[in-house]
Amino acid sequence: MIKYSKQDFGDDFDWGVTISSYQVEGAHDLHGRGMSIWDKFSHQGKRIEDGSDGTIACDFYHRYEEDIDIVKSLNLKNFRFSLAWPRILPNGTGAVNQAGIDFYNKVIDYCLAKGVTPWLTLYHWDLPQVLEDKGGWTNRMIVNCFKEYADVCSRAFGDRVKNWIVINEPFTYTALGYLFGYYAPGKFGINNYIPAVHHSTLCQAEGARVIRRNVPDANIGTSVGCSHVSPASDAPRHVAAAKRIDVMFNRIHIEPLLGMDYPIRDLPALERIEKYIQPYDPELIKFDFDFIGVQNYYSLVAYDVPLVPYIGALIKPFHKLNRPLTANGWEVYPEGIYKILKQFGEYPIKKLMVTENGAAFYDKVQNGKVHDKKRVEFLQKYIGQVLRAKNEGVNIGGYFVWSLMDNFEWKAGFKSRFGIVHTDFKTQRRIIKDSGRWIREFLEE
Ligand code: FCB
């Protein structure tokens, strides 16, 4: 039994659910969509753990009505989804693919007709491959391309869409995609990573300015993946290591946007970024966001390892922390979301929104039902910790579950099921899990 109710969050608290284009849409080559870096990456040998790809995914492209009906039926008033850049601008820039605009118009209009508020993310990692061929996020040309894309989208949809998220989790695609080669586009090395970070920072602020110009009454945010970091012990070397990890996972992607500069002092390897900063950039990377989306899945315990290049630290594997684990090996640690919200609450940010939180578990369909007790408990506990932070004065305006339905979970393919709705990837049948039913009850008027 939970000890709180929806009312404790207040009437103006936004409850919602999140998906992203490549993870659900499918229709990878339909109606003029160009190729994205995930189309290419997922077909390169054994990149994806179960050998799958997003070619069909959840077939949201054809089933969006049914899926939005489900959102509505779960009493969720807000639906966050992303636009596929290659569906709108197949060549990255230039000619607009009207069929792509038409598709998102239909999705948006259907949401509005059902009384579900759309929240658009401009970029959730499916970069047009043609831009990656020119260096992608490592090449400064990306800034102008992104501004053009933001301009096309905000002109096309801004009359009806008022909630915008510029970029989803720069940490994930810059670190995993350009430093460790683990996500698309599969590049390695600090010399790819550092410029990718700076150009992503620039694009968040520049993209936000474009939206503001075209949609003056927009509610504009951007989202950061963030994890509370604690040191392995009180030993000063571990405390210093935790500080460096905190820079890399959290601070680097938020502080420059707030006009605080890159936290180079606390992570000297970041000095390399200065090479990419042009004279007006310190001004250009600032933007007065209406909200910052906080996305949290786990927290981190860091320890000092001088031999590790650049960062001199490592993160303790989750299975060594003596905490319960999710199906993809992440820890379950509800207090982590409270701690990171408190940390972000110290920044001069107008409002925080939890734009993603959720978990993968081994779900089974039994007699047409999915009793995902662990996910129900996960959500109840994490939401309870969000309330705790809110009650202690952190200005939190909403909570969005990741995810509406099981979908293509990047590197893990279809193995990691994060949905509150089960997807049968063969038949595309949806089954509302117990977690979805709990959300529905919890949000009942
Ligand atoms: C986040 C991503 C989202 C999903 C969840 C599990 O980092 O934004 O697309 O993969 O993790």
XYZ file of C-alpha atoms and ligand atoms in Angstrom:
456
model
C 0.000 0.000 0.000
C 1.301 3.433 -0.869
C 1.018 6.276 1.599
C 0.343 9.056 -0.882
C -2.225 9.971 -3.483
C -2.323 11.904 -6.708
C -3.702 14.907 -4.797
C -0.474 15.178 -2.807
C 1.251 16.306 -6.018
C -1.218 19.120 -6.673
C -3.626 19.788 -9.519
C -1.063 21.349 -11.811
C 1.313 18.370 -11.711
C 1.699 16.813 -15.195
C 1.471 13.023 -15.364
C 2.589 11.438 -18.581
C 4.306 8.690 -20.472
C 7.210 8.705 -22.929
C 8.228 6.903 -26.113
C 10.735 7.756 -28.837
C 10.583 7.545 -32.618
C 13.191 4.920 -33.469
C 12.150 2.717 -30.570
C 8.500 2.430 -31.607
C 7.681 3.719 -35.075
C 8.969 1.098 -37.476
C 8.132 2.032 -41.089
C 11.839 2.632 -41.477
C 11.734 3.177 -45.232
C 8.133 4.181 -45.776
C 6.948 7.412 -47.357
C 10.323 8.969 -47.922
C 11.967 8.442 -44.527
C 15.751 8.643 -44.794
C 18.191 6.379 -43.005
C 19.164 7.079 -39.411
C 22.358 6.135 -37.610
C 20.429 3.451 -35.717
C 19.279 1.821 -38.985
C 22.884 1.494 -40.034
C 24.308 0.616 -36.631
C 21.776 -2.124 -35.903
C 22.697 -3.861 -39.153
C 26.421 -3.898 -38.499
C 27.211 -7.415 -37.317
C 26.454 -8.145 -33.686
C 25.810 -4.655 -32.435
C 22.354 -5.411 -31.012
C 22.221 -8.112 -28.361
C 19.322 -10.066 -29.849
C 20.178 -9.240 -33.463
C 17.039 -7.118 -33.854
C 16.504 -3.602 -35.222
C 13.843 -0.906 -35.353
C 12.614 -1.776 -38.847
C 9.144 -2.570 -37.509
C 9.518 -2.064 -33.729
C 6.014 -1.488 -32.305
C 4.632 -0.386 -35.671
C 3.484 2.809 -33.991
C 3.535 4.372 -37.451
C 0.371 2.445 -38.261
C -0.988 1.899 -34.758
C -0.672 5.337 -33.192
C -4.419 5.656 -32.738
C -4.673 2.492 -30.687
C -1.625 3.538 -28.640
C -2.930 7.020 -27.938
C -6.262 5.465 -26.961
C -4.327 3.406 -24.419
C -2.574 6.506 -23.055
C -5.974 8.094 -22.637
C -7.443 4.975 -21.012
C -4.648 4.976 -18.418
C -5.693 8.476 -17.315
C -2.344 9.842 -18.465
C -2.917 13.358 -19.750
C 0.492 13.905 -21.334
C 2.205 11.968 -24.078
C 5.840 12.607 -24.883
C 7.172 11.339 -28.206
C 10.028 12.313 -30.461
C 10.184 13.319 -34.091
C 12.398 11.304 -36.400
C 14.715 13.805 -38.032
C 15.219 11.509 -41.095
C 11.450 11.272 -41.556
C 11.155 15.036 -41.743
C 14.418 15.929 -43.474
C 15.628 12.723 -45.176
C 18.819 14.461 -46.265
C 19.383 16.016 -42.863
C 18.789 19.478 -44.304
C 17.077 20.901 -47.377
C 14.000 19.275 -48.857
C 11.227 18.660 -46.338
C 9.439 15.302 -46.607
C 5.777 16.310 -46.507
C 4.731 12.723 -45.729
C 6.773 12.910 -42.527
C 5.104 16.167 -41.504
C 1.716 14.631 -42.337
C 2.402 11.633 -40.109
C 3.237 13.757 -37.066
C 0.286 16.036 -37.820
C -1.964 13.004 -37.601
C -0.406 11.892 -34.321
C -0.657 15.373 -32.827
C -4.215 15.910 -34.001
C -5.279 12.538 -32.680
C -3.784 13.346 -29.269
C -5.589 16.667 -29.163
C -8.879 15.123 -30.254
C -8.569 12.678 -27.340
C -7.640 15.348 -24.804
C -4.054 14.089 -24.516
C -1.387 16.820 -24.500
C 1.548 16.166 -26.860
C 5.115 16.842 -25.685
C 7.546 16.803 -28.586
C 11.192 15.854 -28.337
C 13.166 17.099 -31.320
C 16.074 14.709 -30.987
C 15.997 11.271 -29.409
C 19.135 9.845 -31.047
C 18.018 8.962 -34.584
C 20.387 11.262 -36.454
C 20.118 11.165 -40.259
C 22.944 8.926 -41.477
C 23.852 11.487 -44.166
C 24.818 13.907 -41.398
C 26.814 11.246 -39.575
C 28.682 10.671 -42.820
C 29.904 14.252 -42.456
C 31.008 13.695 -38.848
C 27.630 13.935 -37.095
C 27.849 15.513 -33.660
C 31.612 15.881 -33.931
C 31.301 18.395 -36.778
C 30.192 21.918 -35.971
C 28.043 21.981 -39.102
C 25.530 20.045 -36.982
C 24.546 23.273 -35.240
C 23.174 24.900 -38.377
C 21.558 21.655 -39.480
C 19.871 21.310 -36.101
C 18.637 24.910 -36.186
C 17.116 24.279 -39.586
C 15.445 21.101 -38.334
C 14.134 22.899 -35.231
C 12.808 25.658 -37.471
C 10.953 23.250 -39.784
C 9.417 21.380 -36.830
C 8.406 24.350 -34.741
C 6.813 26.055 -37.759
C 4.951 22.890 -38.711
C 3.670 21.883 -35.284
C 3.986 24.944 -33.036
C 0.424 26.082 -33.639
C -0.799 23.013 -31.722
C 2.174 21.780 -29.731
C 3.209 23.961 -26.808
C 5.509 21.605 -24.896
C 8.936 21.064 -26.405
C 12.011 19.104 -25.343
C 14.997 19.995 -27.463
C 17.311 17.029 -26.927
C 17.087 13.736 -25.075
C 19.977 12.805 -22.773
C 23.138 14.197 -24.366
C 25.223 12.091 -21.977
C 23.980 8.837 -23.465
C 24.529 9.486 -27.140
C 27.757 11.447 -26.702
C 29.434 9.076 -24.231
C 28.011 5.770 -25.440
C 27.912 6.765 -29.110
C 31.113 8.771 -29.590
C 33.410 7.776 -26.701
C 32.761 4.084 -26.059
C 31.327 2.998 -29.430
C 28.561 1.137 -27.652
C 25.604 2.985 -29.196
C 25.167 4.423 -32.683
C 27.165 5.657 -34.472
C 29.708 3.387 -32.753
C 32.610 5.843 -32.629
C 35.418 5.801 -30.100
C 37.667 8.214 -28.352
C 37.907 11.471 -26.516
C 38.498 13.371 -29.753
C 35.056 12.389 -30.967
C 33.388 12.714 -27.602
C 34.523 16.206 -26.599
C 33.327 18.038 -29.744
C 30.100 15.980 -29.671
C 29.473 17.278 -26.154
C 30.066 20.905 -27.064
C 27.957 20.781 -30.219
C 25.130 19.107 -28.311
C 25.244 21.857 -25.711
C 25.123 24.492 -28.427
C 22.239 22.765 -30.179
C 20.153 22.653 -27.026
C 20.315 26.391 -26.555
C 20.212 27.283 -30.245
C 17.345 24.872 -30.893
C 15.435 26.314 -27.947
C 15.893 29.866 -29.329
C 14.497 28.793 -32.690
C 11.437 27.277 -31.007
C 10.948 30.405 -28.886
C 11.039 32.585 -32.005
C 8.461 30.476 -33.846
C 6.295 29.570 -30.855
C 6.495 32.463 -28.382
C 4.105 30.808 -25.919
C 5.947 27.456 -25.909
C 6.966 25.677 -22.729
C 10.553 24.785 -23.618
C 12.835 22.309 -21.925
C 15.602 19.888 -22.641
C 16.272 16.610 -20.901
C 19.310 15.223 -19.167
C 19.975 11.695 -18.055
C 21.299 12.014 -14.554
C 22.421 9.787 -11.742
C 23.382 10.636 -8.209
C 27.036 9.778 -7.587
C 28.466 8.817 -4.215
C 32.050 7.855 -3.373
C 32.926 4.235 -2.543
C 34.132 5.460 0.866
C 34.940 8.713 2.649
C 38.572 8.457 1.579
C 39.487 11.753 -0.110
C 40.644 9.998 -3.289
C 37.258 8.324 -3.747
C 35.465 11.569 -2.944
C 37.499 13.301 -5.663
C 36.780 10.425 -8.078
C 33.039 10.750 -7.407
C 33.305 14.451 -8.225
C 34.848 13.695 -11.615
C 32.188 11.117 -12.415
C 29.512 13.594 -11.349
C 30.918 16.104 -13.853
C 30.812 13.607 -16.667
C 27.379 12.163 -15.984
C 25.549 15.214 -14.721
C 27.183 18.614 -14.515
C 28.758 18.874 -17.958
C 25.355 18.764 -19.670
C 23.512 21.243 -17.509
C 25.886 23.874 -16.128
C 26.892 25.552 -19.419
C 23.212 25.920 -20.374
C 22.683 27.812 -17.145
C 25.594 30.148 -17.885
C 27.952 28.441 -15.422
C 30.607 27.347 -17.968
C 31.908 23.812 -18.309
C 33.078 22.435 -14.927
C 36.652 21.984 -16.152
C 38.183 22.569 -12.727
C 36.573 19.410 -11.383
C 37.473 17.291 -14.417
C 40.730 18.562 -15.927
C 40.486 16.227 -18.965
C 37.605 18.408 -20.080
C 40.093 21.164 -20.854
C 40.182 19.827 -24.392
C 36.759 21.327 -24.949
C 38.248 24.822 -25.051
C 39.617 24.082 -28.504
C 36.039 23.863 -29.807
C 34.654 26.933 -28.061
C 34.385 29.881 -30.432
C 34.338 33.495 -29.208
C 30.553 33.905 -28.929
C 29.829 30.397 -27.699
C 29.669 31.169 -23.955
C 26.666 33.375 -24.770
C 25.209 31.013 -27.357
C 25.152 27.997 -25.041
C 22.904 29.743 -22.525
C 19.145 29.574 -22.639
C 16.499 30.396 -20.085
C 14.650 27.072 -20.191
C 11.132 26.860 -18.784
C 12.009 23.465 -17.408
C 14.736 20.871 -17.364
C 13.759 17.242 -17.845
C 15.443 14.947 -15.367
C 15.690 11.290 -16.440
C 16.792 8.865 -13.812
C 17.216 5.102 -13.742
C 19.959 4.390 -11.184
C 22.603 6.023 -9.071
C 26.348 5.444 -9.147
C 29.076 4.560 -6.672
C 32.475 5.776 -7.860
C 36.004 4.921 -6.848
C 39.434 6.190 -7.722
C 41.479 4.235 -10.301
C 44.378 6.432 -11.414
C 45.133 4.243 -14.440
C 41.803 4.894 -16.145
C 42.510 7.453 -18.880
C 41.129 10.996 -18.551
C 38.749 10.347 -15.660
C 40.872 8.297 -13.245
C 37.797 6.611 -11.807
C 35.450 3.690 -12.249
C 31.878 2.925 -11.312
C 31.056 -0.043 -9.124
C 29.077 -2.640 -11.064
C 25.469 -2.691 -9.901
C 25.571 -6.369 -8.971
C 28.217 -5.576 -6.366
C 26.048 -3.060 -4.540
C 23.734 -5.501 -2.769
C 20.672 -3.831 -4.158
C 17.902 -5.502 -6.165
C 18.492 -5.529 -9.915
C 16.257 -4.996 -12.929
C 16.210 -7.350 -15.920
C 18.891 -5.340 -17.697
C 21.138 -5.362 -14.644
C 20.471 -1.848 -13.398
C 19.973 -1.350 -9.677
C 16.677 -0.586 -7.969
C 17.409 2.267 -5.580
C 14.419 4.605 -5.196
C 16.291 7.052 -3.007
C 18.561 7.744 -5.957
C 15.876 9.758 -7.710
C 15.263 11.774 -4.549
C 18.971 12.542 -4.225
C 19.417 13.624 -7.841
C 16.296 15.788 -7.704
C 17.650 17.474 -4.573
C 20.986 18.007 -6.338
C 19.351 19.522 -9.419
C 17.052 21.515 -7.145
C 20.102 23.561 -6.102
C 20.544 24.935 -9.629
C 18.862 28.144 -10.780
C 16.321 26.181 -12.857
C 12.713 27.374 -13.110
C 11.174 23.935 -12.912
C 12.235 20.301 -13.023
C 10.176 17.645 -14.745
C 10.875 13.943 -14.436
C 10.656 13.229 -18.158
C 11.680 9.557 -17.871
C 11.810 6.949 -15.129
C 10.972 3.262 -15.278
C 12.398 -0.238 -15.265
C 12.788 -3.433 -17.272
C 11.714 -6.708 -15.682
C 11.181 -10.257 -16.917
C 7.485 -10.041 -17.716
C 5.386 -13.078 -18.550
C 2.023 -13.181 -20.254
C -0.261 -15.482 -18.244
C -3.830 -15.976 -19.425
C -3.701 -12.718 -21.323
C -2.416 -10.734 -18.319
C 0.967 -9.469 -17.206
C 1.421 -9.388 -13.441
C 4.505 -7.172 -13.280
C 4.518 -6.791 -9.527
C 8.131 -5.617 -9.458
C 7.413 -2.751 -11.851
C 4.370 -1.722 -9.829
C 6.548 -1.577 -6.707
C 9.331 0.183 -8.577
C 7.006 2.922 -9.796
C 5.307 3.299 -6.421
C 8.607 3.673 -4.625
C 10.237 6.012 -7.147
C 7.141 8.204 -7.381
C 7.094 8.301 -3.572
C 10.670 9.600 -3.600
C 9.746 12.239 -6.187
C 7.048 13.413 -3.802
C 9.546 13.451 -0.951
C 11.823 15.811 -2.924
C 8.837 17.930 -3.954
C 7.641 18.213 -0.362
C 11.099 19.370 0.640
C 10.785 22.298 -1.720
C 12.226 21.114 -5.042
C 10.060 22.582 -7.779
C 9.010 19.470 -9.693
C 6.214 19.928 -12.211
C 5.603 16.463 -13.569
C 6.443 12.801 -13.887
C 6.575 10.763 -17.112
C 6.958 6.980 -17.079
C 9.402 5.303 -19.412
C 7.759 3.718 -21.289
C 4.261 3.364 -22.661
C 4.976 -0.006 -24.239
C 7.820 -2.483 -24.567
C 9.917 -1.301 -27.478
C 13.304 -1.460 -29.186
C 15.652 -0.827 -26.293
C 18.708 0.240 -28.317
C 21.657 -2.093 -27.692
C 19.450 -4.604 -25.841
C 17.006 -4.871 -28.743
C 13.643 -6.290 -27.688
C 15.048 -8.113 -24.683
C 14.587 -5.277 -22.197
C 10.913 -4.649 -21.618
C 10.250 -1.257 -20.068
C 6.561 -0.845 -20.927
C 3.560 -0.459 -18.681
C 1.899 -2.041 -21.714
C 3.175 -5.354 -23.073
C 4.001 -5.574 -26.787
C 3.882 -8.889 -28.599
C 6.415 -8.118 -31.317
C 5.053 -10.848 -33.600
C 1.386 -9.915 -33.549
C 1.721 -6.321 -32.278
C -0.952 -7.106 -29.730
C -0.847 -4.773 -26.723
C -1.712 -5.920 -23.194
C -1.969 -3.441 -20.371
C 0.250 -4.752 -17.584
C -0.632 -4.549 -13.901
C 1.669 -1.494 -13.715
C -0.478 0.221 -16.340
C -3.588 -0.710 -14.369
C -2.057 0.668 -11.210
C -1.250 3.973 -12.977
C -4.827 4.119 -14.240
C -6.222 3.666 -10.746
C -3.738 6.036 -9.161
C -4.622 8.803 -11.620
C -8.371 8.247 -11.518
C -10.221 11.546 -10.997
C 16.909 6.323 -21.528
C 16.496 6.623 -22.959
C 15.268 5.850 -23.400
C 15.311 4.432 -22.912
C 15.551 4.384 -21.427
C 15.539 2.998 -20.847
O 18.241 6.626 -21.354
O 16.251 7.991 -23.099
O 15.196 5.941 -24.801
O 16.269 3.725 -23.600
O 16.785 4.980 -21.141
